[in-house]
């Protein structure tokens, strides 16, 4: 049977007492909702520990590596300006908000892709190192519907630096395709990192999930994931990392552009929306100081069964302490402890297994 226990903060720390009545050990999932930025997370069970990040030494000062400069919950189109022209689309339609998400209220008419497109300056000026994340929906109600929801990062000349989209481009089939491209049309070194439908043709159908782009130095990362139903937990996902050796794509990010489009006169996908958009400036490491690995509002998930650890749905295995091991709940009594104890709220979920 599946059990779920909250961690409690008492005089001794942030702890959870777990009694595993099964006959064998259990592989738990530990979820932490971060309320205070931290440079590390530990999960202890007796002498065994799991760690990501780096505890601070006495003389070290934490730095905010990922500094959130924009968080738009799409409650209004105010602050977004209409786009007059763009690549691979005619911005002839109207964008509206229903207080929760942006959607296209009128696609207009046109050949190829046409619909609504809006853009906004990234607060605080041009950004060299950044992360962009959007929550988008692409859910059709009939097989003949087609559509595209796309987020583009533009440089100061309004050219596409990178763009990421969820598309339904099949005439008689429902098959969503995720795409991520670096560079504008015709740019030397233009590169496609993702162009697929996930693990199976139907993996990203009825899509609500996360589109994510990062550039740090000359390293680009693209991430598309579909959330588990009724949650914001990543499920079917694709992550690609690419090093721009020739440094073709080093222009600074200036604007974010959202477009929601219809293909010719084919009925558009019923639900094409953007419901949340965040943008972070990445501060590359200042010498000797440790970065915060998680910020207020982030969710950290440690999943022993899958041997996966994620922060805001993105893998954090690169900062796992090599000597630490994924938490295991032994038979009988276990006392789990999370450090730092003021990091936030936490719970452990596990199955009692019998042999």
mmCIF file of C-alpha atoms in Angstrom:
data_model
loop_
_atom_site.group_PDB
_atom_site.id
_atom_site.type_symbol
_atom_site.label_atom_id
_atom_site.label_comp_id
_atom_site.label_asym_id
_atom_site.label_seq_id
_atom_site.Cartn_x
_atom_site.Cartn_y
_atom_site.Cartn_z
ATOM 1 C CA UNK A 1 0.000 0.000 0.000
ATOM 2 C CA UNK A 2 1.179 3.534 -0.727
ATOM 3 C CA UNK A 3 1.871 5.742 2.291
ATOM 4 C CA UNK A 4 2.541 9.460 2.463
ATOM 5 C CA UNK A 5 4.037 11.242 5.479
ATOM 6 C CA UNK A 6 4.812 14.936 5.973
ATOM 7 C CA UNK A 7 8.077 16.061 7.497
ATOM 8 C CA UNK A 8 7.657 18.076 10.701
ATOM 9 C CA UNK A 9 9.883 20.845 11.979
ATOM 10 C CA UNK A 10 10.633 20.454 15.667
ATOM 11 C CA UNK A 11 13.509 21.395 17.976
ATOM 12 C CA UNK A 12 15.597 18.599 16.475
ATOM 13 C CA UNK A 13 15.155 19.469 12.810
ATOM 14 C CA UNK A 14 12.925 18.723 9.803
ATOM 15 C CA UNK A 15 12.105 15.047 10.317
ATOM 16 C CA UNK A 16 9.674 12.278 9.410
ATOM 17 C CA UNK A 17 9.208 9.050 11.357
ATOM 18 C CA UNK A 18 8.430 6.246 8.939
ATOM 19 C CA UNK A 19 7.473 2.711 9.870
ATOM 20 C CA UNK A 20 7.759 0.340 6.936
ATOM 21 C CA UNK A 21 5.533 -2.663 7.654
ATOM 22 C CA UNK A 22 6.524 -4.372 4.409
ATOM 23 C CA UNK A 23 8.876 -7.333 4.346
ATOM 24 C CA UNK A 24 11.428 -5.609 2.089
ATOM 25 C CA UNK A 25 12.945 -2.146 1.804
ATOM 26 C CA UNK A 26 11.043 0.570 -0.056
ATOM 27 C CA UNK A 27 12.202 3.116 -2.631
ATOM 28 C CA UNK A 28 10.585 6.432 -1.693
ATOM 29 C CA UNK A 29 9.811 9.681 -3.448
ATOM 30 C CA UNK A 30 10.691 12.759 -1.395
ATOM 31 C CA UNK A 31 9.194 16.092 -2.426
ATOM 32 C CA UNK A 32 10.420 19.412 -1.055
ATOM 33 C CA UNK A 33 8.666 22.727 -1.629
ATOM 34 C CA UNK A 34 11.383 25.303 -1.176
ATOM 35 C CA UNK A 35 10.565 28.337 0.961
ATOM 36 C CA UNK A 36 14.125 29.549 1.571
ATOM 37 C CA UNK A 37 16.901 29.492 -1.059
ATOM 38 C CA UNK A 38 19.624 26.955 -0.318
ATOM 39 C CA UNK A 39 22.958 25.851 -1.735
ATOM 40 C CA UNK A 40 22.271 22.202 -0.845
ATOM 41 C CA UNK A 41 19.717 19.590 0.187
ATOM 42 C CA UNK A 42 20.466 16.578 2.385
ATOM 43 C CA UNK A 43 18.199 13.625 3.181
ATOM 44 C CA UNK A 44 19.515 11.500 6.065
ATOM 45 C CA UNK A 45 18.317 8.117 7.312
ATOM 46 C CA UNK A 46 20.556 7.019 10.176
ATOM 47 C CA UNK A 47 24.098 6.974 8.812
ATOM 48 C CA UNK A 48 23.002 6.984 5.170
ATOM 49 C CA UNK A 49 22.690 10.271 3.350
ATOM 50 C CA UNK A 50 21.696 11.725 -0.014
ATOM 51 C CA UNK A 51 22.980 15.146 -1.079
ATOM 52 C CA UNK A 52 22.698 17.582 -3.940
ATOM 53 C CA UNK A 53 24.631 20.835 -3.976
ATOM 54 C CA UNK A 54 27.222 22.038 -1.517
ATOM 55 C CA UNK A 55 26.842 23.048 2.147
ATOM 56 C CA UNK A 56 28.439 26.434 2.860
ATOM 57 C CA UNK A 57 31.700 26.687 4.743
ATOM 58 C CA UNK A 58 31.965 29.414 7.372
ATOM 59 C CA UNK A 59 33.680 31.925 5.103
ATOM 60 C CA UNK A 60 31.521 31.389 2.016
ATOM 61 C CA UNK A 61 28.716 33.607 0.815
ATOM 62 C CA UNK A 62 25.914 32.093 -1.272
ATOM 63 C CA UNK A 63 25.190 33.672 -4.642
ATOM 64 C CA UNK A 64 21.909 33.701 -6.488
ATOM 65 C CA UNK A 65 22.941 31.829 -9.596
ATOM 66 C CA UNK A 66 19.510 31.914 -11.198
ATOM 67 C CA UNK A 67 17.975 35.331 -10.656
ATOM 68 C CA UNK A 68 14.324 35.454 -11.670
ATOM 69 C CA UNK A 69 13.669 38.666 -13.583
ATOM 70 C CA UNK A 70 10.256 37.809 -14.997
ATOM 71 C CA UNK A 71 7.288 35.783 -13.821
ATOM 72 C CA UNK A 72 4.160 36.310 -15.883
ATOM 73 C CA UNK A 73 1.100 34.303 -14.891
ATOM 74 C CA UNK A 74 -0.742 35.405 -18.035
ATOM 75 C CA UNK A 75 -3.600 37.123 -16.220
ATOM 76 C CA UNK A 76 -3.628 39.956 -18.772
ATOM 77 C CA UNK A 77 -2.218 40.981 -22.157
ATOM 78 C CA UNK A 78 -1.296 44.392 -20.717
ATOM 79 C CA UNK A 79 2.465 44.798 -21.027
ATOM 80 C CA UNK A 80 2.567 42.604 -24.130
ATOM 81 C CA UNK A 81 2.697 44.419 -27.461
ATOM 82 C CA UNK A 82 1.387 43.100 -30.772
ATOM 83 C CA UNK A 83 4.001 41.821 -33.195
ATOM 84 C CA UNK A 84 3.944 43.337 -36.688
ATOM 85 C CA UNK A 85 6.117 40.717 -38.389
ATOM 86 C CA UNK A 86 7.826 37.453 -37.491
ATOM 87 C CA UNK A 87 9.457 34.465 -39.155
ATOM 88 C CA UNK A 88 7.297 31.485 -40.139
ATOM 89 C CA UNK A 89 4.002 33.111 -39.234
ATOM 90 C CA UNK A 90 1.610 35.953 -39.991
ATOM 91 C CA UNK A 91 0.656 37.832 -36.802
ATOM 92 C CA UNK A 92 -2.789 38.926 -37.996
ATOM 93 C CA UNK A 93 -4.877 37.636 -35.078
ATOM 94 C CA UNK A 94 -5.799 38.710 -31.559
ATOM 95 C CA UNK A 95 -4.359 37.491 -28.263
ATOM 96 C CA UNK A 96 -6.528 37.544 -25.135
ATOM 97 C CA UNK A 97 -6.315 36.418 -21.514
ATOM 98 C CA UNK A 98 -9.040 34.645 -19.537
ATOM 99 C CA UNK A 99 -7.268 35.663 -16.279
ATOM 100 C CA UNK A 100 -5.355 32.365 -16.249
ATOM 101 C CA UNK A 101 -3.743 32.005 -19.659
ATOM 102 C CA UNK A 102 -3.165 33.655 -23.010
ATOM 103 C CA UNK A 103 -5.107 32.270 -25.955
ATOM 104 C CA UNK A 104 -5.869 33.351 -29.512
ATOM 105 C CA UNK A 105 -9.396 34.786 -29.722
ATOM 106 C CA UNK A 106 -9.224 35.429 -33.478
ATOM 107 C CA UNK A 107 -6.745 33.732 -35.820
ATOM 108 C CA UNK A 108 -7.521 35.956 -38.803
ATOM 109 C CA UNK A 109 -6.905 34.423 -42.227
ATOM 110 C CA UNK A 110 -3.781 33.605 -44.170
ATOM 111 C CA UNK A 111 -1.696 31.043 -45.952
ATOM 112 C CA UNK A 112 0.526 28.761 -43.858
ATOM 113 C CA UNK A 113 0.761 29.742 -40.170
ATOM 114 C CA UNK A 114 -1.272 32.729 -38.995
ATOM 115 C CA UNK A 115 -2.717 33.886 -35.700
ATOM 116 C CA UNK A 116 -1.786 35.966 -32.678
ATOM 117 C CA UNK A 117 1.711 37.036 -31.627
ATOM 118 C CA UNK A 118 2.786 39.327 -28.806
ATOM 119 C CA UNK A 119 6.133 40.238 -27.292
ATOM 120 C CA UNK A 120 7.612 41.932 -24.253
ATOM 121 C CA UNK A 121 11.029 43.268 -23.269
ATOM 122 C CA UNK A 122 12.934 41.164 -20.759
ATOM 123 C CA UNK A 123 13.084 43.290 -17.580
ATOM 124 C CA UNK A 124 16.465 44.744 -16.649
ATOM 125 C CA UNK A 125 17.958 44.895 -20.128
ATOM 126 C CA UNK A 126 19.830 42.418 -22.323
ATOM 127 C CA UNK A 127 20.733 39.002 -20.889
ATOM 128 C CA UNK A 128 23.737 36.884 -21.878
ATOM 129 C CA UNK A 129 23.127 33.786 -19.752
ATOM 130 C CA UNK A 130 19.524 32.847 -19.155
ATOM 131 C CA UNK A 131 16.770 30.306 -18.610
ATOM 132 C CA UNK A 132 13.266 30.571 -20.075
ATOM 133 C CA UNK A 133 10.392 28.356 -19.027
ATOM 134 C CA UNK A 134 6.781 28.340 -20.216
ATOM 135 C CA UNK A 135 3.772 26.220 -19.301
ATOM 136 C CA UNK A 136 1.761 25.549 -22.444
ATOM 137 C CA UNK A 137 -1.308 23.569 -23.452
ATOM 138 C CA UNK A 138 -1.920 21.915 -26.825
ATOM 139 C CA UNK A 139 -5.048 19.753 -26.587
ATOM 140 C CA UNK A 140 -7.154 18.960 -29.629
ATOM 141 C CA UNK A 141 -10.709 17.652 -29.533
ATOM 142 C CA UNK A 142 -10.728 16.230 -33.070
ATOM 143 C CA UNK A 143 -8.129 14.525 -35.239
ATOM 144 C CA UNK A 144 -8.363 17.060 -38.043
ATOM 145 C CA UNK A 145 -7.345 20.003 -35.834
ATOM 146 C CA UNK A 146 -3.911 21.575 -36.265
ATOM 147 C CA UNK A 147 -2.066 24.309 -34.443
ATOM 148 C CA UNK A 148 1.118 25.653 -32.899
ATOM 149 C CA UNK A 149 2.002 27.397 -29.673
ATOM 150 C CA UNK A 150 5.511 28.834 -29.696
ATOM 151 C CA UNK A 151 7.786 30.814 -27.401
ATOM 152 C CA UNK A 152 10.671 32.665 -29.037
ATOM 153 C CA UNK A 153 13.590 34.490 -27.456
ATOM 154 C CA UNK A 154 14.549 37.455 -29.638
ATOM 155 C CA UNK A 155 17.813 39.389 -29.844
ATOM 156 C CA UNK A 156 18.001 43.193 -29.865
ATOM 157 C CA UNK A 157 17.344 43.232 -33.630
ATOM 158 C CA UNK A 158 14.129 41.242 -33.099
ATOM 159 C CA UNK A 159 15.690 38.188 -34.756
ATOM 160 C CA UNK A 160 15.018 34.740 -33.310
ATOM 161 C CA UNK A 161 17.813 33.688 -30.971
ATOM 162 C CA UNK A 162 15.966 30.471 -30.144
ATOM 163 C CA UNK A 163 12.404 29.192 -30.223
ATOM 164 C CA UNK A 164 10.539 26.253 -28.766
ATOM 165 C CA UNK A 165 7.065 25.032 -29.650
ATOM 166 C CA UNK A 166 4.413 22.359 -29.352
ATOM 167 C CA UNK A 167 2.777 21.662 -32.699
ATOM 168 C CA UNK A 168 0.037 19.501 -34.161
ATOM 169 C CA UNK A 169 0.937 19.418 -37.832
ATOM 170 C CA UNK A 170 -0.621 16.168 -39.034
ATOM 171 C CA UNK A 171 -3.641 16.410 -41.349
ATOM 172 C CA UNK A 172 -5.668 13.406 -40.280
ATOM 173 C CA UNK A 173 -3.939 12.292 -37.099
ATOM 174 C CA UNK A 174 -3.514 13.658 -33.632
ATOM 175 C CA UNK A 175 0.240 13.684 -33.125
ATOM 176 C CA UNK A 176 1.852 16.510 -31.221
ATOM 177 C CA UNK A 177 5.440 17.347 -32.114
ATOM 178 C CA UNK A 178 7.809 19.326 -29.904
ATOM 179 C CA UNK A 179 10.419 21.494 -31.612
ATOM 180 C CA UNK A 180 13.346 23.618 -30.439
ATOM 181 C CA UNK A 181 15.556 25.582 -32.820
ATOM 182 C CA UNK A 182 18.568 27.837 -32.226
ATOM 183 C CA UNK A 183 19.120 30.701 -34.685
ATOM 184 C CA UNK A 184 16.822 32.531 -37.088
ATOM 185 C CA UNK A 185 15.831 31.266 -40.550
ATOM 186 C CA UNK A 186 18.868 31.309 -42.817
ATOM 187 C CA UNK A 187 21.370 32.034 -40.056
ATOM 188 C CA UNK A 188 24.695 30.178 -40.429
ATOM 189 C CA UNK A 189 24.932 27.452 -37.828
ATOM 190 C CA UNK A 190 21.162 27.324 -37.292
ATOM 191 C CA UNK A 191 20.567 24.158 -35.271
ATOM 192 C CA UNK A 192 17.545 22.043 -34.361
ATOM 193 C CA UNK A 193 17.869 20.368 -30.951
ATOM 194 C CA UNK A 194 14.406 18.794 -30.710
ATOM 195 C CA UNK A 195 11.982 17.780 -33.463
ATOM 196 C CA UNK A 196 9.925 14.765 -32.424
ATOM 197 C CA UNK A 197 6.780 13.492 -30.739
ATOM 198 C CA UNK A 198 8.442 12.065 -27.621
ATOM 199 C CA UNK A 199 9.035 8.347 -27.108
ATOM 200 C CA UNK A 200 5.949 7.322 -29.126
ATOM 201 C CA UNK A 201 3.836 9.074 -31.782
ATOM 202 C CA UNK A 202 1.185 9.844 -29.152
ATOM 203 C CA UNK A 203 3.434 10.669 -26.171
ATOM 204 C CA UNK A 204 2.820 14.424 -26.202
ATOM 205 C CA UNK A 205 -0.829 14.323 -27.266
ATOM 206 C CA UNK A 206 -3.300 16.183 -25.017
ATOM 207 C CA UNK A 207 -0.286 18.186 -23.950
ATOM 208 C CA UNK A 208 0.012 20.331 -20.855
ATOM 209 C CA UNK A 209 3.626 20.766 -19.891
ATOM 210 C CA UNK A 210 6.860 22.684 -19.765
ATOM 211 C CA UNK A 211 8.906 24.160 -22.601
ATOM 212 C CA UNK A 212 12.350 25.209 -21.389
ATOM 213 C CA UNK A 213 15.438 26.807 -22.960
ATOM 214 C CA UNK A 214 18.741 27.707 -21.314
ATOM 215 C CA UNK A 215 22.002 29.208 -22.499
ATOM 216 C CA UNK A 216 25.028 29.444 -20.227
ATOM 217 C CA UNK A 217 28.240 30.459 -21.922
ATOM 218 C CA UNK A 218 28.082 28.683 -25.285
ATOM 219 C CA UNK A 219 26.099 25.727 -23.928
ATOM 220 C CA UNK A 220 22.467 25.446 -25.003
ATOM 221 C CA UNK A 221 19.918 23.186 -23.345
ATOM 222 C CA UNK A 222 16.401 22.352 -24.461
ATOM 223 C CA UNK A 223 13.798 20.553 -22.409
ATOM 224 C CA UNK A 224 10.234 19.531 -23.212
ATOM 225 C CA UNK A 225 8.121 17.629 -20.737
ATOM 226 C CA UNK A 226 4.477 16.710 -20.445
ATOM 227 C CA UNK A 227 3.060 16.911 -16.946
ATOM 228 C CA UNK A 228 1.426 13.924 -15.309
ATOM 229 C CA UNK A 229 -2.329 14.418 -15.530
ATOM 230 C CA UNK A 230 -3.701 16.898 -12.983
ATOM 231 C CA UNK A 231 -0.225 17.868 -11.773
ATOM 232 C CA UNK A 232 2.797 19.959 -12.638
ATOM 233 C CA UNK A 233 5.144 16.956 -12.271
ATOM 234 C CA UNK A 234 7.216 16.154 -15.309
ATOM 235 C CA UNK A 235 6.479 12.853 -16.952
ATOM 236 C CA UNK A 236 7.355 12.104 -20.571
ATOM 237 C CA UNK A 237 10.330 14.293 -21.270
ATOM 238 C CA UNK A 238 13.159 15.061 -23.631
ATOM 239 C CA UNK A 239 16.349 16.904 -22.665
ATOM 240 C CA UNK A 240 19.071 17.872 -25.156
ATOM 241 C CA UNK A 241 22.354 19.673 -24.515
ATOM 242 C CA UNK A 242 24.474 21.203 -27.278
ATOM 243 C CA UNK A 243 27.750 23.140 -27.243
ATOM 244 C CA UNK A 244 27.951 25.966 -29.776
ATOM 245 C CA UNK A 245 31.660 25.414 -30.501
ATOM 246 C CA UNK A 246 31.755 28.045 -33.248
ATOM 247 C CA UNK A 247 29.892 30.551 -31.037
ATOM 248 C CA UNK A 248 27.376 31.345 -33.761
ATOM 249 C CA UNK A 249 24.592 32.019 -31.279
ATOM 250 C CA UNK A 250 25.982 34.398 -28.648
ATOM 251 C CA UNK A 251 23.716 37.425 -29.179
ATOM 252 C CA UNK A 252 22.088 38.714 -26.012
ATOM 253 C CA UNK A 253 18.432 37.985 -25.256
ATOM 254 C CA UNK A 254 16.229 41.095 -25.448
ATOM 255 C CA UNK A 255 12.581 40.051 -25.787
ATOM 256 C CA UNK A 256 10.169 37.163 -25.321
ATOM 257 C CA UNK A 257 7.630 36.475 -28.058
ATOM 258 C CA UNK A 258 4.550 34.282 -27.708
ATOM 259 C CA UNK A 259 2.611 33.131 -30.752
ATOM 260 C CA UNK A 260 -0.463 30.938 -31.113
ATOM 261 C CA UNK A 261 -1.168 29.972 -34.708
ATOM 262 C CA UNK A 262 -3.552 28.167 -37.057
ATOM 263 C CA UNK A 263 -2.441 26.336 -40.225
ATOM 264 C CA UNK A 264 -4.183 27.755 -43.324
ATOM 265 C CA UNK A 265 -7.933 27.215 -42.871
ATOM 266 C CA UNK A 266 -7.625 23.898 -41.025
ATOM 267 C CA UNK A 267 -9.627 23.949 -37.762
ATOM 268 C CA UNK A 268 -7.270 25.077 -34.980
ATOM 269 C CA UNK A 269 -6.470 22.917 -31.970
ATOM 270 C CA UNK A 270 -9.214 23.528 -29.390
ATOM 271 C CA UNK A 271 -6.926 24.411 -26.457
ATOM 272 C CA UNK A 272 -3.741 26.270 -27.383
ATOM 273 C CA UNK A 273 -2.579 28.386 -24.455
ATOM 274 C CA UNK A 274 0.351 29.749 -22.465
ATOM 275 C CA UNK A 275 -0.397 29.850 -18.742
ATOM 276 C CA UNK A 276 2.915 30.707 -17.055
ATOM 277 C CA UNK A 277 6.203 32.163 -18.225
ATOM 278 C CA UNK A 278 9.370 32.680 -16.209
ATOM 279 C CA UNK A 279 12.738 34.081 -17.222
ATOM 280 C CA UNK A 280 15.936 33.940 -15.180
ATOM 281 C CA UNK A 281 19.218 35.743 -15.582
ATOM 282 C CA UNK A 282 21.975 33.216 -14.848
ATOM 283 C CA UNK A 283 24.905 34.622 -12.899
ATOM 284 C CA UNK A 284 27.893 32.522 -13.879
ATOM 285 C CA UNK A 285 29.806 31.448 -10.780
ATOM 286 C CA UNK A 286 31.637 34.129 -8.915
ATOM 287 C CA UNK A 287 34.926 32.687 -7.714
ATOM 288 C CA UNK A 288 34.796 30.749 -4.466
ATOM 289 C CA UNK A 289 31.146 31.407 -3.707
ATOM 290 C CA UNK A 290 28.507 28.726 -3.984
ATOM 291 C CA UNK A 291 25.318 29.077 -6.007
ATOM 292 C CA UNK A 292 21.855 28.578 -4.613
ATOM 293 C CA UNK A 293 20.596 25.374 -6.220
ATOM 294 C CA UNK A 294 16.946 26.099 -5.430
ATOM 295 C CA UNK A 295 14.927 29.267 -5.041
ATOM 296 C CA UNK A 296 11.734 30.100 -3.181
ATOM 297 C CA UNK A 297 8.808 28.422 -4.949
ATOM 298 C CA UNK A 298 10.931 25.664 -6.502
ATOM 299 C CA UNK A 299 10.061 22.009 -6.073
ATOM 300 C CA UNK A 300 12.754 19.385 -5.521
ATOM 301 C CA UNK A 301 11.845 15.736 -6.128
ATOM 302 C CA UNK A 302 14.113 12.847 -5.109
ATOM 303 C CA UNK A 303 12.846 9.641 -6.728
ATOM 304 C CA UNK A 304 14.797 6.578 -5.606
ATOM 305 C CA UNK A 305 12.864 4.153 -7.830
ATOM 306 C CA UNK A 306 13.880 6.065 -10.964
ATOM 307 C CA UNK A 307 17.227 7.125 -9.452
ATOM 308 C CA UNK A 308 16.310 10.654 -10.454
ATOM 309 C CA UNK A 309 16.512 13.989 -8.710
ATOM 310 C CA UNK A 310 14.882 17.064 -10.211
ATOM 311 C CA UNK A 311 14.578 20.739 -9.356
ATOM 312 C CA UNK A 312 11.515 22.334 -10.941
ATOM 313 C CA UNK A 313 11.256 19.212 -13.080
ATOM 314 C CA UNK A 314 14.762 19.474 -14.507
ATOM 315 C CA UNK A 315 17.370 16.848 -13.711
ATOM 316 C CA UNK A 316 19.811 17.847 -10.968
ATOM 317 C CA UNK A 317 21.896 14.675 -11.078
ATOM 318 C CA UNK A 318 24.916 16.753 -12.156
ATOM 319 C CA UNK A 319 25.090 18.290 -8.654
ATOM 320 C CA UNK A 320 24.508 15.056 -6.717
ATOM 321 C CA UNK A 321 27.261 14.224 -4.222
ATOM 322 C CA UNK A 322 28.999 11.174 -5.729
ATOM 323 C CA UNK A 323 29.496 9.551 -2.319
ATOM 324 C CA UNK A 324 25.850 9.870 -1.365
ATOM 325 C CA UNK A 325 23.139 7.378 -2.268
ATOM 326 C CA UNK A 326 19.438 7.648 -3.037
ATOM 327 C CA UNK A 327 17.344 7.294 0.132
ATOM 328 C CA UNK A 328 15.974 3.856 1.017
ATOM 329 C CA UNK A 329 13.330 3.108 3.643
ATOM 330 C CA UNK A 330 14.397 -0.004 5.527
ATOM 331 C CA UNK A 331 12.016 -2.516 7.093
ATOM 332 C CA UNK A 332 10.712 -1.337 10.449
ATOM 333 C CA UNK A 333 11.376 2.097 11.909
ATOM 334 C CA UNK A 334 13.154 4.861 10.010
ATOM 335 C CA UNK A 335 13.814 8.456 10.957
ATOM 336 C CA UNK A 336 14.346 10.639 7.920
ATOM 337 C CA UNK A 337 15.846 14.090 8.312
ATOM 338 C CA UNK A 338 16.161 16.893 5.777
ATOM 339 C CA UNK A 339 18.788 19.629 5.925
ATOM 340 C CA UNK A 340 18.819 22.569 5.944
ATOM 341 C CA UNK A 341 15.877 22.314 8.314
ATOM 342 C CA UNK A 342 14.482 25.692 7.207
ATOM 343 C CA UNK A 343 14.396 24.853 3.488
ATOM 344 C CA UNK A 344 10.600 24.513 3.413
ATOM 345 C CA UNK A 345 7.880 21.858 3.438
ATOM 346 C CA UNK A 346 8.580 18.221 2.614
ATOM 347 C CA UNK A 347 6.823 14.886 2.350
ATOM 348 C CA UNK A 348 7.830 11.301 1.685
ATOM 349 C CA UNK A 349 5.741 8.837 -0.331
ATOM 350 C CA UNK A 350 6.553 5.129 -0.381
ATOM 351 C CA UNK A 351 5.032 1.712 -1.004
ATOM 352 C CA UNK A 352 5.115 -1.101 1.488
ATOM 353 C CA UNK A 353 6.381 -4.100 -0.438
ATOM 354 C CA UNK A 354 6.089 -7.759 0.397
ATOM 355 C CA UNK A 355 8.053 -10.703 -0.885
#
